[in-house]
XYZ file of C-alpha atoms in Angstrom:
581
model
C -21.034 -66.948 -31.498
C -19.980 -63.482 -33.275
C -21.380 -60.698 -31.713
C -25.420 -59.326 -33.585
C -25.388 -55.131 -34.851
C -27.494 -53.719 -32.321
C -31.344 -53.598 -32.618
C -30.839 -56.898 -35.090
C -32.601 -60.565 -34.164
C -29.854 -63.771 -33.637
C -30.900 -66.615 -34.096
C -29.077 -69.561 -31.915
C -29.133 -73.323 -32.629
C -29.086 -76.149 -29.688
C -30.157 -79.598 -29.493
C -32.193 -78.951 -33.219
C -33.955 -75.498 -31.446
C -34.393 -72.949 -32.929
C -33.986 -69.538 -30.187
C -34.365 -66.646 -31.769
C -32.776 -63.350 -29.862
C -33.722 -59.468 -29.929
C -31.113 -57.758 -28.809
C -31.728 -53.943 -28.570
C -30.243 -51.098 -26.903
C -33.317 -49.260 -27.330
C -34.813 -49.978 -23.544
C -31.144 -48.464 -22.057
C -31.522 -45.560 -24.927
C -34.385 -44.071 -23.386
C -33.216 -44.891 -19.486
C -30.381 -43.077 -20.006
C -32.087 -39.925 -21.611
C -34.484 -39.913 -19.169
C -31.894 -40.052 -16.555
C -30.325 -37.023 -18.080
C -33.640 -35.525 -18.622
C -33.745 -35.587 -14.626
C -30.447 -33.855 -14.259
C -30.684 -30.970 -16.349
C -34.546 -30.713 -14.873
C -32.255 -30.945 -10.783
C -30.250 -28.240 -12.077
C -32.536 -25.753 -14.083
C -35.087 -25.861 -11.274
C -34.230 -22.782 -9.251
C -33.969 -20.618 -12.270
C -37.219 -21.768 -13.682
C -38.626 -21.181 -10.126
C -36.803 -18.209 -8.957
C -39.719 -15.467 -10.984
C -38.279 -12.076 -12.012
C -40.247 -9.233 -10.488
C -40.288 -6.030 -9.913
C -39.823 -4.394 -6.187
C -40.829 -0.398 -5.206
C -41.031 1.046 -1.700
C -40.058 3.973 0.580
C -37.535 3.831 3.474
C -38.539 5.764 6.661
C -36.396 6.327 9.638
C -38.384 5.813 13.545
C -39.984 9.539 13.540
C -40.670 8.172 9.887
C -39.809 10.176 7.770
C -38.038 9.760 4.828
C -34.358 9.033 3.984
C -32.807 10.222 1.336
C -29.905 8.402 -0.775
C -30.351 5.075 1.278
C -28.994 2.709 -0.761
C -30.765 -1.039 -1.915
C -28.402 -3.707 -3.310
C -29.732 -7.057 -4.602
C -27.489 -9.155 -2.475
C -24.560 -11.028 -4.095
C -25.228 -8.417 -7.168
C -24.293 -5.502 -8.235
C -27.614 -4.485 -8.624
C -28.861 -1.492 -6.903
C -30.090 1.664 -6.674
C -30.791 4.612 -4.012
C -33.691 6.068 -2.227
C -35.327 9.477 -4.275
C -36.238 12.756 -2.609
C -39.490 11.115 -1.148
C -37.500 7.920 0.390
C -39.193 5.911 -2.681
C -37.031 3.258 -4.546
C -37.462 0.760 -7.472
C -35.324 -2.288 -8.623
C -36.214 -3.855 -11.680
C -36.114 -8.005 -12.714
C -34.870 -9.001 -9.286
C -35.352 -12.581 -8.131
C -38.498 -12.887 -5.856
C -36.272 -15.614 -3.409
C -33.478 -13.166 -3.096
C -32.328 -10.911 -0.451
C -32.350 -6.699 -0.221
C -29.830 -4.759 1.829
C -29.885 -1.592 2.479
C -27.277 0.722 4.127
C -27.456 4.537 5.251
C -24.099 6.046 6.749
C -25.078 6.412 11.033
C -28.085 3.750 10.807
C -27.919 -0.014 11.333
C -27.673 -2.043 7.846
C -31.614 -3.865 7.306
C -31.812 -6.568 5.069
C -35.551 -7.826 3.846
C -36.381 -10.873 2.181
C -38.240 -10.270 -0.725
C -40.716 -13.623 -0.599
C -42.259 -12.491 -4.035
C -43.568 -9.402 -2.484
C -43.421 -6.510 -5.027
C -43.509 -3.587 -2.242
C -41.115 -3.783 1.071
C -41.867 -0.596 3.244
C -38.076 -0.320 5.595
C -38.103 1.428 8.545
C -34.401 2.126 9.921
C -32.955 2.937 13.700
C -29.945 4.959 14.351
C -26.695 2.977 14.978
C -25.943 4.799 18.540
C -22.225 3.031 18.466
C -21.336 4.459 15.536
C -22.188 8.063 16.065
C -21.005 7.688 19.329
C -18.113 6.782 17.732
C -14.514 9.175 17.838
C -12.493 10.061 15.411
C -9.443 11.777 15.501
C -9.500 15.528 14.104
C -6.916 18.132 14.365
C -7.435 19.867 17.208
C -8.038 16.278 18.999
C -11.378 13.923 19.684
C -15.256 14.396 18.517
C -17.588 11.866 18.602
C -18.569 11.033 15.132
C -22.061 12.750 15.213
C -20.339 16.211 16.052
C -18.660 16.019 13.340
C -19.879 18.461 10.048
C -16.889 18.543 7.904
C -15.419 15.934 5.467
C -13.549 13.725 7.845
C -13.153 10.336 7.142
C -11.809 7.790 9.676
C -10.995 4.320 8.113
C -10.340 2.077 11.567
C -8.249 -1.345 11.194
C -10.580 -3.290 10.934
C -11.969 -1.827 7.432
C -7.753 -1.543 6.507
C -7.004 -2.921 3.110
C -4.879 -6.645 4.332
C -1.772 -7.915 2.059
C 1.712 -7.229 1.301
C 2.320 -3.391 0.564
C 5.393 -1.371 -0.206
C 3.617 1.607 1.651
C 0.834 1.388 5.048
C -1.065 3.995 2.860
C -1.637 1.145 0.702
C -4.247 0.490 3.487
C -6.367 2.685 2.454
C -6.845 2.538 -1.576
C -10.164 2.536 -2.154
C -11.275 3.359 0.756
C -12.010 7.106 0.862
C -13.999 8.809 -1.858
C -11.738 11.697 -3.477
C -8.756 9.872 -1.941
C -5.901 8.698 -4.783
C -3.309 5.997 -3.945
C -1.489 5.239 -6.549
C 1.971 2.985 -6.513
C 4.625 4.149 -9.629
C 6.065 1.123 -9.027
C 4.607 -1.857 -7.385
C 7.474 -4.256 -8.249
C 9.703 -2.238 -6.811
C 10.427 -2.670 -3.507
C 11.727 0.842 -2.482
C 8.979 2.368 -4.304
C 6.682 4.448 -2.941
C 2.627 5.772 -3.145
C 1.647 8.839 -4.215
C -1.253 10.419 -2.417
C -4.095 12.887 -4.242
C -6.703 14.265 -1.949
C -9.320 16.065 -4.158
C -6.915 15.899 -7.708
C -4.238 17.541 -8.144
C -4.404 21.211 -6.637
C -0.675 22.534 -8.025
C 0.970 21.986 -11.892
C 4.623 22.399 -10.520
C 4.285 22.229 -6.384
C 3.918 19.244 -4.694
C -0.104 17.584 -4.338
C 0.441 14.846 -1.800
C -1.259 15.574 1.612
C 0.383 16.053 4.865
C 0.912 12.888 6.658
C 0.142 13.626 10.740
C 1.692 11.057 12.706
C 0.460 10.725 16.269
C 0.631 14.973 16.760
C 3.596 15.385 14.777
C 2.989 16.631 11.602
C 5.310 15.567 8.427
C 6.219 12.291 9.670
C 6.652 9.722 7.497
C 4.592 7.210 7.124
C 7.205 4.163 6.269
C 8.878 5.099 10.366
C 6.245 2.326 11.534
C 5.141 -0.902 11.028
C 1.552 -1.468 8.832
C 0.667 -3.118 12.202
C 1.267 -0.554 14.340
C -1.207 1.699 13.248
C -4.811 1.498 14.625
C -6.295 3.868 12.466
C -6.170 6.885 9.874
C -8.444 10.042 9.467
C -8.851 12.347 6.058
C -9.466 15.550 6.758
C -10.301 16.721 3.071
C -11.914 19.990 3.096
C -10.382 23.289 4.075
C -12.552 23.798 7.292
C -10.654 20.242 9.018
C -7.303 20.965 7.825
C -7.327 24.879 8.319
C -5.481 24.196 12.053
C -2.242 23.263 9.382
C -2.160 26.682 7.752
C -1.109 26.212 4.135
C 1.020 22.788 4.979
C -2.870 21.619 4.889
C -3.721 23.169 1.416
C -3.238 19.619 -0.048
C -5.239 17.368 2.551
C -4.456 16.190 5.656
C -4.251 12.573 6.668
C -3.946 12.027 10.653
C -2.586 8.845 11.424
C -3.121 7.143 15.352
C -1.260 4.398 16.501
C -2.464 1.327 19.200
C -2.623 2.683 22.318
C -2.816 -0.471 24.533
C -4.928 -3.430 24.128
C -6.700 -5.956 26.431
C -7.419 -5.920 30.782
C -5.829 -4.331 32.944
C -2.552 -7.188 33.696
C -3.664 -9.601 31.124
C -0.927 -8.548 28.768
C -1.390 -9.479 24.946
C 1.000 -10.656 22.660
C 0.746 -10.828 19.096
C 2.730 -12.633 16.003
C 1.955 -11.618 12.508
C 3.795 -12.515 9.499
C 3.580 -13.067 5.372
C 4.940 -14.412 2.435
C 3.696 -12.490 -0.819
C 5.381 -13.255 -4.384
C 4.940 -11.068 -7.904
C 5.286 -12.716 -10.702
C 5.962 -10.983 -13.755
C 3.577 -12.159 -16.870
C 2.208 -11.838 -20.318
C 6.799 -10.653 -21.249
C 6.910 -9.457 -24.664
C 8.015 -11.216 -27.672
C 10.015 -9.241 -29.568
C 12.635 -11.216 -31.402
C 11.224 -12.937 -34.399
C 9.093 -9.503 -35.196
C 12.747 -8.082 -35.185
C 13.781 -10.216 -37.555
C 10.703 -10.184 -39.740
C 10.759 -6.273 -39.897
C 14.351 -5.937 -40.170
C 14.035 -3.218 -37.849
C 18.441 -3.407 -37.623
C 21.544 -5.213 -38.223
C 21.059 -8.708 -37.233
C 24.570 -9.472 -34.876
C 23.690 -13.466 -34.905
C 22.055 -13.938 -31.139
C 19.067 -14.360 -29.881
C 18.726 -12.360 -27.252
C 15.496 -11.822 -25.066
C 16.520 -8.813 -23.319
C 13.408 -8.244 -21.208
C 13.841 -11.915 -19.510
C 17.585 -11.202 -18.467
C 16.680 -8.553 -16.516
C 13.924 -9.599 -14.873
C 13.592 -12.633 -11.833
C 11.506 -15.182 -12.621
C 9.480 -14.258 -9.501
C 9.421 -11.473 -6.301
C 9.191 -11.979 -2.641
C 8.242 -9.622 0.156
C 8.280 -11.594 3.916
C 7.371 -9.934 6.462
C 7.041 -10.366 10.570
C 6.459 -8.508 13.521
C 5.623 -9.489 16.759
C 4.146 -7.383 19.810
C 2.825 -6.496 23.255
C 0.301 -4.628 24.589
C -1.364 -3.989 27.912
C -3.788 -1.739 29.891
C -2.556 -0.268 33.493
C -4.509 -0.436 36.211
C -5.079 3.233 36.653
C -6.073 3.685 33.711
C -3.124 3.955 31.241
C -1.065 1.854 29.299
C 2.359 -0.234 27.162
C 3.073 -1.233 23.605
C 5.835 -2.639 22.324
C 7.186 -4.373 19.284
C 9.133 -4.618 16.510
C 9.332 -5.995 12.678
C 11.517 -7.316 10.286
C 10.790 -7.200 6.472
C 13.501 -7.903 2.941
C 11.898 -8.198 -0.633
C 13.474 -7.974 -3.511
C 12.377 -6.651 -6.926
C 11.079 -8.128 -10.002
C 13.824 -6.787 -11.737
C 17.545 -8.438 -10.965
C 18.873 -5.646 -8.669
C 16.433 -3.871 -6.607
C 15.791 -5.533 -2.479
C 14.773 -3.782 0.701
C 15.367 -4.793 4.347
C 14.543 -3.020 6.997
C 14.082 -4.172 10.981
C 12.351 -1.528 13.078
C 10.868 -1.274 17.045
C 8.718 0.952 18.864
C 7.287 1.480 22.031
C 4.742 3.377 24.080
C 3.706 4.134 28.035
C 1.245 6.035 29.423
C 0.571 6.300 32.895
C -1.751 8.110 34.804
C -1.070 10.164 38.434
C -1.460 12.845 40.986
C -5.081 11.214 41.242
C -5.482 10.856 37.149
C -5.370 14.247 37.424
C -1.764 14.227 35.211
C -1.023 11.551 32.670
C 1.901 10.854 30.708
C 3.022 9.570 27.450
C 5.508 8.890 25.789
C 6.614 7.006 22.475
C 9.502 6.273 20.472
C 9.811 4.637 16.904
C 13.076 3.592 14.848
C 14.065 2.204 11.952
C 17.081 1.062 9.345
C 16.046 0.283 6.146
C 19.259 -1.106 4.094
C 18.061 -0.300 0.444
C 19.999 -1.201 -3.530
C 18.074 0.197 -5.969
C 17.980 -0.910 -9.655
C 17.026 1.132 -12.723
C 13.100 1.291 -13.547
C 14.822 2.724 -16.643
C 16.019 -0.305 -17.750
C 12.860 -1.801 -18.928
C 12.442 0.568 -21.591
C 15.899 0.253 -22.550
C 15.331 -3.597 -23.265
C 11.955 -3.302 -24.834
C 13.750 -1.024 -27.441
C 16.895 -2.933 -27.378
C 18.232 -5.050 -30.487
C 17.484 -8.811 -29.525
C 20.100 -9.996 -32.112
C 23.226 -8.549 -29.632
C 24.870 -10.800 -27.407
C 25.159 -10.526 -23.715
C 29.068 -11.177 -23.681
C 31.647 -11.057 -25.977
C 33.431 -14.174 -26.695
C 36.064 -13.640 -23.768
C 33.265 -13.396 -21.320
C 33.296 -9.741 -21.022
C 30.153 -7.947 -20.912
C 28.896 -6.941 -25.002
C 29.143 -2.474 -25.069
C 27.107 -1.243 -28.343
C 28.776 1.329 -29.899
C 25.541 2.352 -31.902
C 23.070 4.694 -31.560
C 24.630 6.976 -29.092
C 25.243 6.372 -25.194
C 23.793 3.042 -26.412
C 23.568 0.514 -23.494
C 23.288 -2.977 -22.181
C 20.740 -3.505 -19.925
C 21.974 -6.070 -17.978
C 25.834 -5.041 -18.025
C 24.334 -1.640 -15.829
C 22.667 -3.244 -14.216
C 25.102 -5.630 -12.301
C 28.057 -3.661 -12.454
C 26.795 -0.250 -11.520
C 26.533 0.311 -7.560
C 23.456 1.998 -6.552
C 22.298 2.055 -2.434
C 21.046 3.761 0.012
C 21.094 3.510 4.004
C 17.784 4.958 5.721
C 17.065 6.381 9.414
C 13.588 7.103 10.971
C 13.526 8.249 13.941
C 9.842 9.720 15.416
C 10.115 10.027 18.974
C 7.170 12.208 21.499
C 6.653 12.641 25.236
C 3.616 14.419 26.358
C 1.464 15.408 29.673
C -2.063 16.229 30.290
C -3.501 17.837 33.312
C -6.874 18.414 34.329
C -7.433 21.302 36.292
C -11.163 21.743 36.741
C -14.112 18.852 35.921
C -17.680 18.487 37.039
C -20.880 16.935 34.712
C -21.270 20.324 33.406
C -17.628 21.732 32.654
C -13.910 20.285 31.796
C -11.035 22.737 31.776
C -7.368 20.321 30.771
C -4.252 21.788 29.059
C -2.221 19.574 27.118
C 2.422 20.694 26.776
C 3.522 17.663 24.016
C 7.282 17.678 22.543
C 8.215 16.070 19.655
C 11.204 15.154 17.344
C 11.329 13.573 14.245
C 14.767 12.525 12.563
C 15.302 10.862 8.520
C 18.213 10.563 7.203
C 19.893 9.216 4.046
C 23.378 8.186 2.992
C 23.331 6.911 -0.627
C 26.013 5.526 -2.162
C 26.596 4.857 -5.696
C 29.462 3.592 -8.543
C 30.187 2.587 -11.730
C 33.960 1.100 -13.007
C 35.251 1.467 -16.369
C 33.520 -1.566 -18.142
C 30.372 0.318 -17.678
C 28.174 2.222 -20.427
C 28.769 5.248 -18.330
C 32.625 5.759 -18.627
C 32.614 4.166 -22.081
C 30.641 6.869 -23.245
C 31.648 9.801 -20.984
C 35.092 8.368 -20.962
C 35.819 7.899 -17.387
C 37.975 5.244 -16.169
C 35.720 4.972 -12.962
C 33.207 7.713 -11.410
C 32.024 7.429 -7.667
C 29.959 9.309 -5.245
C 29.092 9.958 -1.616
C 25.799 11.716 -0.640
C 24.033 12.298 2.751
C 20.986 14.371 3.713
C 19.575 14.626 7.008
C 16.132 16.455 8.318
C 15.242 16.527 11.881
C 12.523 19.097 13.201
C 12.065 19.559 16.984
C 8.516 21.003 17.530
C 6.524 22.355 21.002
C 3.060 22.686 21.668
C 0.603 24.046 24.467
C -2.899 23.628 23.967
C -5.574 24.883 25.881
C -8.850 23.064 26.579
C -12.363 24.353 27.937
C -15.648 21.651 27.000
C -19.462 23.292 28.652
C -21.956 20.212 28.282
C -25.598 20.350 28.624
C -29.106 18.776 27.769
C -29.634 21.306 25.629
C -25.880 22.718 24.294
C -21.983 21.285 23.895
C -20.018 23.835 23.326
C -16.411 23.369 23.231
C -12.981 26.323 22.566
C -9.742 25.457 22.147
C -6.323 27.418 22.645
C -3.193 26.940 21.091
C 0.687 28.381 20.477
C 3.000 26.047 18.595
C 6.397 26.001 17.879
C 8.188 24.598 15.273
C 12.120 24.343 13.968
C 13.352 22.502 11.454
C 17.036 21.472 10.365
C 18.604 19.878 7.330
C 21.637 19.257 5.978
C 23.554 17.630 2.729
C 26.450 16.964 2.055
C 27.611 15.219 -1.778
C 30.915 14.115 -2.489
C 32.232 12.971 -6.512
C 35.059 11.308 -7.983
C 35.204 10.447 -11.915
C 38.953 9.967 -12.847
C 38.911 11.154 -17.234
C 41.505 9.303 -19.091
C 44.292 10.999 -20.527
C 44.743 10.629 -24.030
C 45.477 6.752 -25.592
C 44.831 4.836 -22.151
C 42.732 2.129 -21.965
C 40.014 2.100 -19.048
C 40.698 -1.675 -18.760
C 40.167 -1.619 -14.876
C 37.852 0.898 -12.836
C 40.371 3.543 -10.413
C 38.949 1.830 -7.387
C 39.161 -1.172 -6.004
C 35.287 -2.637 -4.925
C 35.932 -2.389 -1.507
C 36.174 1.518 -2.298
C 39.001 3.147 -1.471
C 38.784 6.498 -0.332
C 37.804 9.672 -2.880
C 41.156 10.774 -4.580
C 43.196 8.105 -4.620
C 43.031 8.458 -8.800
C 46.536 7.183 -10.386
C 48.636 9.574 -10.935
C 48.794 9.567 -14.738
C 45.168 10.151 -15.024
C 43.297 13.644 -14.789
C 41.264 14.260 -11.329
C 38.032 15.952 -10.832
C 36.630 15.923 -7.430
C 34.265 18.547 -6.195
C 31.912 18.509 -2.865
C 29.672 20.450 -1.199
C 27.864 20.614 2.525
C 25.123 23.055 2.906
C 22.691 23.952 5.672
C 19.309 24.751 5.985
C 17.953 26.141 9.563
C 13.916 27.794 9.581
C 11.465 27.844 12.203
C 8.073 29.012 12.521
C 5.923 30.343 15.580
């Protein structure tokens, strides 16, 4: 029997009996339509029930005084406003089942469910925990309610998380007026540039002064990000005045961990992450180059940008620490950290290993506290050449990477043209760095009672950085081709170290109505810088080929040039010493 058409009657004869059967899909279609309408109604029911209303109100403190500038935000959205001089606010197009969030510095957050109300008045209460929180300042520490200048402290729990080249990236977006920009995020050896409230100089540096545990001029890369407990940004002239002209661009105070947990119960922490970076939206220039006939067609099809770029970069960080407290109120802390990363270009990479130890102990009936810290880090850097990305984008894509004999192709036009792949792979540019930061402090409490406190502190710090950089280019490089070298090499060594000694005398007076603090201090600092540069380049004599480098890759000592070549060797050593009192 043939299948009937939908909606058409079918006649079947059986034993001389005629049976007429109506097969139709009308009822099925109606049932399906009804089901779909029910589903749509269920999906749209929350939207239909959430009517849009206008909400207004007034925000006051516990005494009934209006609060100016309270942030009012609709939870889960970017819609918000702030209270005016009378503490009033108004928000339009608010869903009647949404939640309003009220926040104000120094006050506890308030969440209010709208529940169809058009007027919502709120009373906010002070957060005593925040107001009594200790804030590190240039000459000691204050409770947050005592701070009157422009000081912002960001604690560890509020830091940005994730992979980073520089610990300062943890402050990105956390402090108003602080700009954190990374010039080469895909380069593990890149650093971050900091500006507090914009640029202040055209020719001089605009970066703020970094102070690590009281040591001014410290390098943030001395520390593992996990060792940092808090960072305080001193933004105005009053707060940074104690550092003189060095603090003209602002000051960032870095405070490291100082033990944790209960006495006798050490806390062991292991932190690890692996991050990957991928270059996206790579430019395609070959077809456009040939279509527009922008230059000579050498017959090859080379994606120069792709040739000097890794498929992905990686960053791995391993951190292990042990922290604890002592029964008499002291603490101890120790950590080790290993980090390894490579960049998106085919050469750059970085490897570093560091450690930190800190001990603080009380003695003489808790009148004397002695604290010592030591931070050390060793870094190996392989530097690429970020300028090769620009070269690759403008390079003729019809030029080959290699000659027929397997050697690198060297462009002969235009002047100073380089093969980007060759420049990155045959040249050696690397550096080894050492960071050491040590401090010792003795604080003695001379007299202390309910209203008076007299103490004195003597501290010493040693800050040491050095860098040895090596550069080598063989006779086959573009530099040697255009300058007529048979090779060039240079070794540079720079060393900076600072010794500083500081004495502080503190007096504090407190009663129900007054709180007075007096600080008297003396600071001595001596900074030394030493540098040595040795370079060697061999210039070819008439007609001689530069088929091989003047030194093998194992780096023979400078001066071993071949006798039939003219050699030029230059070196310089300089030392600068300065002291401030």
